[in-house]
Amino acid sequence: MIPQQRRTQASMLFLLLLFGATNGQAMAADDIGRAGNEALGLRAGVLIPTRGPYLQSPTSTSLVVRWRTGTASLGRASYGTEPGTWIASVDEPTSTTEHEVTLTGLAPDTRYYYEVSDIGGFATGSDSAATFLTPPTSSSRQATRIWVWGDGGLDNVNSRAVRDAFIARTRTQPADVGLMLGDNAYYSGTDSEYQSGCFTLLQPILKRLPFLSTRGNHEVLVAGANNDYYDFFTLPSAGQAGGIPSGSEAYYSFNWANVHFICLDSEGSDRTLAGPMIQWLRMDLAASQSDWNVCFWHHPPYTKGSHDSDNITDSGGRMRDMRENVLPILDSTGVDLVLAGHSHSYERSYLIRGHYGLSTTFTEAMKVQPGDGRPQGGGAYTKATNGKGPFEGSVYAVAGSSSQLTTLASHPAMVSKVAAFGSMLIDVVGNQFEARFLDLAGVVRDSFVIIKPQVLDTPPHSRPATLVFAAPQPNPSRQSSMLRYVLPSRGRVDLMVLDVSGRVVTRVVGGFQEAGEHRAEWRGVDDRGRSVAAGIYYARLEWNAQKRLQRLVRLR
């Protein structure tokens, strides 16, 4: 049967077309029939999806394809590695208007093309834009591109421009996965609002880019089927995409290559330390073995935009709760980036740690590194640990201006604030993490880079025959440089920094060390703790009569 809402919409459109022709003439019978069919999702023998198709719950070996039709049918999704050449199909067991098909047995890191159709013969037709890339395995360090869309739930000239700027920017290098930061449809998240503010607005992207979402305050829950946020999304609550099973679509985790993503629910779930969400968060982060860890939810812990994180009555205290209860866990575990929306602005913090109170309690000591994180500015942020490094700091970004915009005040934790419509584009390549805020013209208005130590190319459980000394990271540097090396066996190690004349500036390591990989950090100071001048220096590593040298460049 046709749902009552769909039937009413179809009937209204049919009557308007029948009696409201612009020339005042009655429509011809053929035109009337064609208009009625298109209102129900039928055209010239073709079943037209009235929503989608769109992609959900990506894993290395499976993916969910969803779509809606105006009339009930038995759905089929066909797929293959070439457009129009299908190697397999999955059929639905029962007739429905809300179609959801899981494709299984896929190969990791593989480009597929697909088509949704009706078992009875109706089909959408081959479409090279209907495609998806499966995630690489979680042990892979395959380059990953992520699009972040925040508070984008109004279909207007600005949101369309933000969408189009992203499409243009990624035409030659497509994104792999998308994150929605909530308020995906204004103002109550109803079915019709989701249709216009999300599924119609983003359809060119949703048919090829799997999206994972968090719930915002405008996603109101409604009784009955196919009415609200949890009906519209299929989210990986069983741990099928990586991480610990949460048992809830409100909060969950997933992996894409060497990035572990954690979605939390700041809107409707228990935010107390004893609640199931935070208990699950502790377990999930403890289990993560990924190089990079990213958290996202709706209500930002720090903001001075359309919402004020200092105001404990703003948003029912949700921003305060997340800051006080969740951030200490992220700090102690080693999360790299936290994303939120809610405030209709763009704000981005320094690399910080240990701030859980009001903005007035923020101090310079809470900045792990005080620069802007730009390699061509104050220098990229650097971390000592490849993976989770406790208390090495996180960057916090508010990206809630994909369809609405308000004025901004200043929060001391923020190094950047931009009053512009836009979205975020993130590239993760091995040990480097680069994030950019794109405005509606596609101009980069803010960016930052985090660099972790290079992974040395030594096989697991093996030892090199000779001393290995990796290139310093970053280099050049305005702040600290990470020095990493592998010892074939136990021995005396001396790691010193020398100036160009060969004089010792400082001894970084001195003493016996066991076989294996080691790392040491030089913060650009001499043996008395004084900052050195800009220029060229050398790191000299000695072990059991073997010597290695690496060039260091210090910038002002």
Short mmCIF file of C-alpha atoms in Angstrom, two decimals, residues 118-379:
data_model
loop_
_atom_site.label_atom_id
_atom_site.label_comp_id
_atom_site.label_asym_id
_atom_site.label_seq_id
_atom_site.Cartn_x
_atom_site.Cartn_y
_atom_site.Cartn_z
CA ASP A 118 12.34 -3.96 -8.71
CA ILE A 119 12.36 -7.74 -9.04
CA GLY A 120 9.39 -7.45 -11.37
CA GLY A 121 11.48 -5.67 -13.97
CA PHE A 122 11.45 -1.96 -13.14
CA ALA A 123 14.96 -0.54 -12.83
CA THR A 124 16.64 2.80 -12.32
CA GLY A 125 19.02 2.11 -15.16
CA SER A 126 22.80 1.91 -15.17
CA ASP A 127 24.44 4.93 -13.60
CA SER A 128 28.21 5.35 -13.29
CA ALA A 129 27.62 7.85 -10.46
CA ALA A 130 26.02 5.10 -8.36
CA THR A 131 29.24 3.76 -6.92
CA PHE A 132 31.05 3.15 -3.65
CA LEU A 133 34.48 2.25 -2.33
CA THR A 134 34.75 -0.37 0.39
CA PRO A 135 36.95 0.55 3.36
CA PRO A 136 40.45 -0.91 3.45
CA THR A 137 41.19 -3.28 6.28
CA SER A 138 41.87 -1.60 9.62
CA SER A 139 45.55 -2.61 9.43
CA SER A 140 45.95 -0.63 6.20
CA ARG A 141 47.50 2.83 6.01
CA GLN A 142 45.69 3.61 2.78
CA ALA A 143 45.10 7.34 2.23
CA THR A 144 41.61 8.33 3.43
CA ARG A 145 39.53 11.42 2.57
CA ILE A 146 36.66 12.42 4.88
CA TRP A 147 33.93 15.03 4.33
CA VAL A 148 32.30 16.67 7.36
CA TRP A 149 28.83 18.23 6.97
CA GLY A 150 27.47 20.05 10.03
CA ASP A 151 23.98 21.46 10.66
CA GLY A 152 23.28 21.30 6.95
CA GLY A 153 19.56 20.59 7.16
CA LEU A 154 18.19 23.55 5.19
CA ASP A 155 18.01 23.38 1.42
CA ASN A 156 18.93 26.94 0.50
CA VAL A 157 21.30 28.82 -1.80
CA ASN A 158 24.08 28.66 0.79
CA SER A 159 23.87 24.93 1.55
CA ARG A 160 23.75 24.18 -2.17
CA ALA A 161 26.87 26.31 -2.68
CA VAL A 162 28.67 24.47 0.15
CA ARG A 163 27.66 21.16 -1.41
CA ASP A 164 28.80 22.22 -4.88
CA ALA A 165 32.12 23.57 -3.57
CA PHE A 166 32.84 20.15 -2.07
CA ILE A 167 31.87 18.37 -5.29
CA ALA A 168 34.15 20.62 -7.34
CA ARG A 169 37.02 20.25 -4.89
CA THR A 170 36.88 16.45 -4.89
CA ARG A 171 36.14 15.82 -8.56
CA THR A 172 39.55 14.30 -9.25
CA GLN A 173 40.13 12.90 -5.76
CA PRO A 174 36.77 11.75 -4.34
CA ALA A 175 36.05 11.50 -0.64
CA ASP A 176 35.79 8.03 0.87
CA VAL A 177 33.38 8.55 3.77
CA GLY A 178 31.21 11.34 5.18
CA LEU A 179 30.29 12.44 8.69
CA MET A 180 27.07 14.28 9.59
CA LEU A 181 27.26 16.26 12.82
CA GLY A 182 23.52 16.38 13.49
CA ASP A 183 20.65 18.75 12.68
CA ASN A 184 20.64 17.15 9.28
CA ALA A 185 17.06 18.41 8.73
CA TYR A 186 15.38 21.50 10.15
CA TYR A 187 13.38 22.18 12.22
CA SER A 188 12.08 18.98 13.75
CA GLY A 189 13.74 16.31 11.63
CA THR A 190 10.43 15.12 10.19
CA ASP A 191 10.22 12.87 7.16
CA SER A 192 9.37 15.73 4.80
CA GLU A 193 12.12 17.94 6.26
CA TYR A 194 14.65 15.14 5.84
CA GLN A 195 13.49 14.68 2.28
CA SER A 196 14.20 18.29 1.30
CA GLY A 197 17.01 19.23 3.70
CA CYS A 198 19.03 16.03 3.42
CA PHE A 199 18.09 13.41 0.86
CA THR A 200 17.18 15.76 -2.00
CA LEU A 201 19.87 18.34 -1.24
CA LEU A 202 22.67 15.76 -0.95
CA GLN A 203 21.43 13.12 -3.40
CA PRO A 204 24.31 13.60 -5.89
CA ILE A 205 26.67 12.79 -3.01
CA LEU A 206 24.66 10.24 -1.00
CA LYS A 207 24.47 7.81 -3.92
CA ARG A 208 28.26 7.45 -3.90
CA LEU A 209 29.52 8.45 -0.45
CA PRO A 210 28.56 6.43 2.65
CA PHE A 211 27.59 8.72 5.53
CA LEU A 212 27.69 8.10 9.28
CA SER A 213 25.68 10.47 11.48
CA THR A 214 25.13 11.67 15.02
CA ARG A 215 21.81 12.93 16.30
CA GLY A 216 21.28 16.67 16.84
CA ASN A 217 18.75 18.57 18.90
CA HIS A 218 16.51 19.12 15.86
CA GLU A 219 16.17 15.39 15.21
CA VAL A 220 12.93 14.94 17.16
CA LEU A 221 11.85 11.34 17.67
CA VAL A 222 8.33 10.43 16.57
CA ALA A 223 6.26 7.31 17.29
CA GLY A 224 5.69 4.92 14.43
CA ALA A 225 7.77 3.60 11.54
CA ASN A 226 9.68 5.71 8.98
CA ASN A 227 9.16 8.95 10.85
CA ASP A 228 12.47 10.01 12.38
CA TYR A 229 16.26 9.91 12.56
CA TYR A 230 16.63 6.30 13.68
CA ASP A 231 14.32 5.12 10.91
CA PHE A 232 16.28 6.96 8.21
CA PHE A 233 19.78 5.68 9.08
CA THR A 234 21.30 2.22 9.44
CA LEU A 235 24.26 2.59 11.79
CA PRO A 236 26.86 -0.06 12.81
CA SER A 237 25.82 -0.74 16.41
CA ALA A 238 26.95 -4.39 16.38
CA GLY A 239 30.64 -3.65 15.88
CA GLN A 240 30.47 -4.94 12.32
CA ALA A 241 32.48 -1.97 11.01
CA GLY A 242 35.14 -2.15 13.73
CA GLY A 243 35.27 -1.28 17.41
CA ILE A 244 33.33 -2.67 20.35
CA PRO A 245 29.60 -3.36 19.77
CA SER A 246 27.51 -0.65 21.43
CA GLY A 247 24.08 -2.21 20.96
CA SER A 248 22.74 1.25 20.12
CA GLU A 249 22.52 3.33 16.96
CA ALA A 250 22.79 6.41 19.18
CA TYR A 251 26.51 5.78 19.73
CA TYR A 252 28.81 3.43 17.87
CA SER A 253 32.24 3.21 16.24
CA PHE A 254 33.76 2.18 12.92
CA ASN A 255 37.12 1.95 11.18
CA TRP A 256 38.29 3.26 7.85
CA ALA A 257 41.87 2.17 7.12
CA ASN A 258 44.03 3.44 10.01
CA VAL A 259 41.37 5.82 11.40
CA HIS A 260 39.01 4.82 14.22
CA PHE A 261 35.81 6.91 14.41
CA ILE A 262 33.65 7.14 17.53
CA CYS A 263 30.16 8.64 17.35
CA LEU A 264 28.66 9.75 20.67
CA ASP A 265 25.12 10.94 21.36
CA SER A 266 25.08 14.25 23.23
CA GLU A 267 21.37 14.76 22.59
CA GLY A 268 19.40 11.84 23.99
CA SER A 269 21.68 9.36 25.75
CA ASP A 270 22.79 9.22 29.38
CA ARG A 271 25.85 11.50 29.66
CA THR A 272 26.83 10.53 33.21
CA LEU A 273 30.04 8.65 34.00
CA ALA A 274 28.07 5.61 35.15
CA GLY A 275 25.83 5.59 32.08
CA PRO A 276 26.13 2.94 29.37
CA MET A 277 27.43 5.33 26.69
CA ILE A 278 30.50 6.48 28.62
CA GLN A 279 31.15 2.99 29.93
CA TRP A 280 31.13 1.76 26.32
CA LEU A 281 33.37 4.67 25.28
CA ARG A 282 36.04 3.57 27.76
CA MET A 283 36.02 0.02 26.40
CA ASP A 284 35.99 1.06 22.77
CA LEU A 285 38.90 3.47 23.10
CA ALA A 286 40.89 0.94 25.11
CA ALA A 287 40.45 -1.59 22.31
CA SER A 288 41.38 0.75 19.44
CA GLN A 289 44.65 -0.12 17.73
CA SER A 290 44.32 2.53 15.01
CA ASP A 291 46.95 5.17 14.27
CA TRP A 292 44.30 7.92 14.46
CA ASN A 293 41.22 8.30 16.67
CA VAL A 294 38.43 10.77 15.89
CA CYS A 295 35.30 11.47 17.99
CA PHE A 296 32.20 13.32 16.83
CA TRP A 297 28.92 14.40 18.41
CA HIS A 298 26.54 17.35 18.16
CA HIS A 299 26.99 19.67 21.17
CA PRO A 300 30.49 21.24 21.28
CA PRO A 301 32.46 21.35 24.55
CA TYR A 302 33.89 24.75 23.53
CA THR A 303 32.02 27.39 21.51
CA LYS A 304 31.14 31.07 21.46
CA GLY A 305 28.89 31.01 18.42
CA SER A 306 25.11 30.68 18.27
CA HIS A 307 25.54 28.72 21.51
CA ASP A 308 27.75 29.45 24.51
CA SER A 309 29.51 26.51 26.16
CA ASP A 310 30.01 28.62 29.31
CA ASN A 311 26.25 28.92 29.81
CA ILE A 312 25.18 25.85 31.78
CA THR A 313 21.52 26.44 30.88
CA ASP A 314 22.27 26.52 27.15
CA SER A 315 21.13 23.28 25.49
CA GLY A 316 20.18 21.76 28.83
CA GLY A 317 23.78 21.57 30.03
CA ARG A 318 24.77 19.12 27.29
CA MET A 319 27.91 21.04 26.30
CA ARG A 320 29.03 21.15 29.94
CA ASP A 321 28.29 17.45 30.43
CA MET A 322 30.35 16.41 27.43
CA ARG A 323 33.23 18.67 28.46
CA GLU A 324 33.33 17.53 32.08
CA ASN A 325 32.57 13.82 31.64
CA VAL A 326 33.88 12.85 28.22
CA LEU A 327 36.96 15.03 27.61
CA PRO A 328 39.03 13.62 30.51
CA ILE A 329 38.58 10.15 28.99
CA LEU A 330 39.64 11.37 25.56
CA ASP A 331 42.69 13.12 27.05
CA SER A 332 43.83 10.10 29.04
CA THR A 333 43.40 7.80 26.06
CA GLY A 334 44.86 9.89 23.27
CA VAL A 335 42.11 11.01 20.86
CA ASP A 336 43.39 13.24 18.05
CA LEU A 337 40.34 15.21 16.83
CA VAL A 338 36.88 16.01 18.22
CA LEU A 339 34.17 17.30 15.84
CA ALA A 340 30.87 18.93 16.77
CA GLY A 341 28.19 21.15 15.24
CA HIS A 342 25.26 22.90 16.96
CA SER A 343 26.83 26.38 16.84
CA HIS A 344 26.33 27.80 13.36
CA SER A 345 29.94 28.78 12.89
CA TYR A 346 33.42 27.40 12.40
CA GLU A 347 35.78 27.38 15.39
CA ARG A 348 39.00 25.39 15.84
CA SER A 349 41.21 24.96 18.87
CA TYR A 350 44.91 24.71 19.49
CA LEU A 351 46.28 21.26 20.27
CA ILE A 352 45.10 21.25 23.91
CA ARG A 353 44.63 19.04 26.96
CA GLY A 354 43.28 19.26 30.48
CA HIS A 355 40.57 21.91 30.06
CA TYR A 356 37.23 20.79 31.48
CA GLY A 357 35.80 24.02 32.90
CA LEU A 358 34.60 27.45 31.82
CA SER A 359 36.58 29.51 29.32
CA THR A 360 37.87 31.67 32.17
CA THR A 361 39.82 28.68 33.52
CA PHE A 362 41.73 28.09 30.28
CA THR A 363 45.47 28.71 30.65
CA GLU A 364 48.49 28.77 28.36
CA ALA A 365 49.74 25.59 30.02
CA MET A 366 46.77 23.74 28.51
CA LYS A 367 48.16 24.31 25.02
CA VAL A 368 50.31 21.31 24.22
CA GLN A 369 51.69 23.34 21.33
CA PRO A 370 50.73 27.01 21.04
CA GLY A 371 50.96 27.42 17.26
CA ASP A 372 48.24 27.44 14.63
CA GLY A 373 49.06 23.95 13.32
CA ARG A 374 49.90 25.15 9.81
CA PRO A 375 53.21 24.00 8.29
CA GLN A 376 53.58 27.37 6.56
CA GLY A 377 52.49 29.27 9.68
CA GLY A 378 53.36 28.35 13.24
CA GLY A 379 54.24 24.78 12.28
#
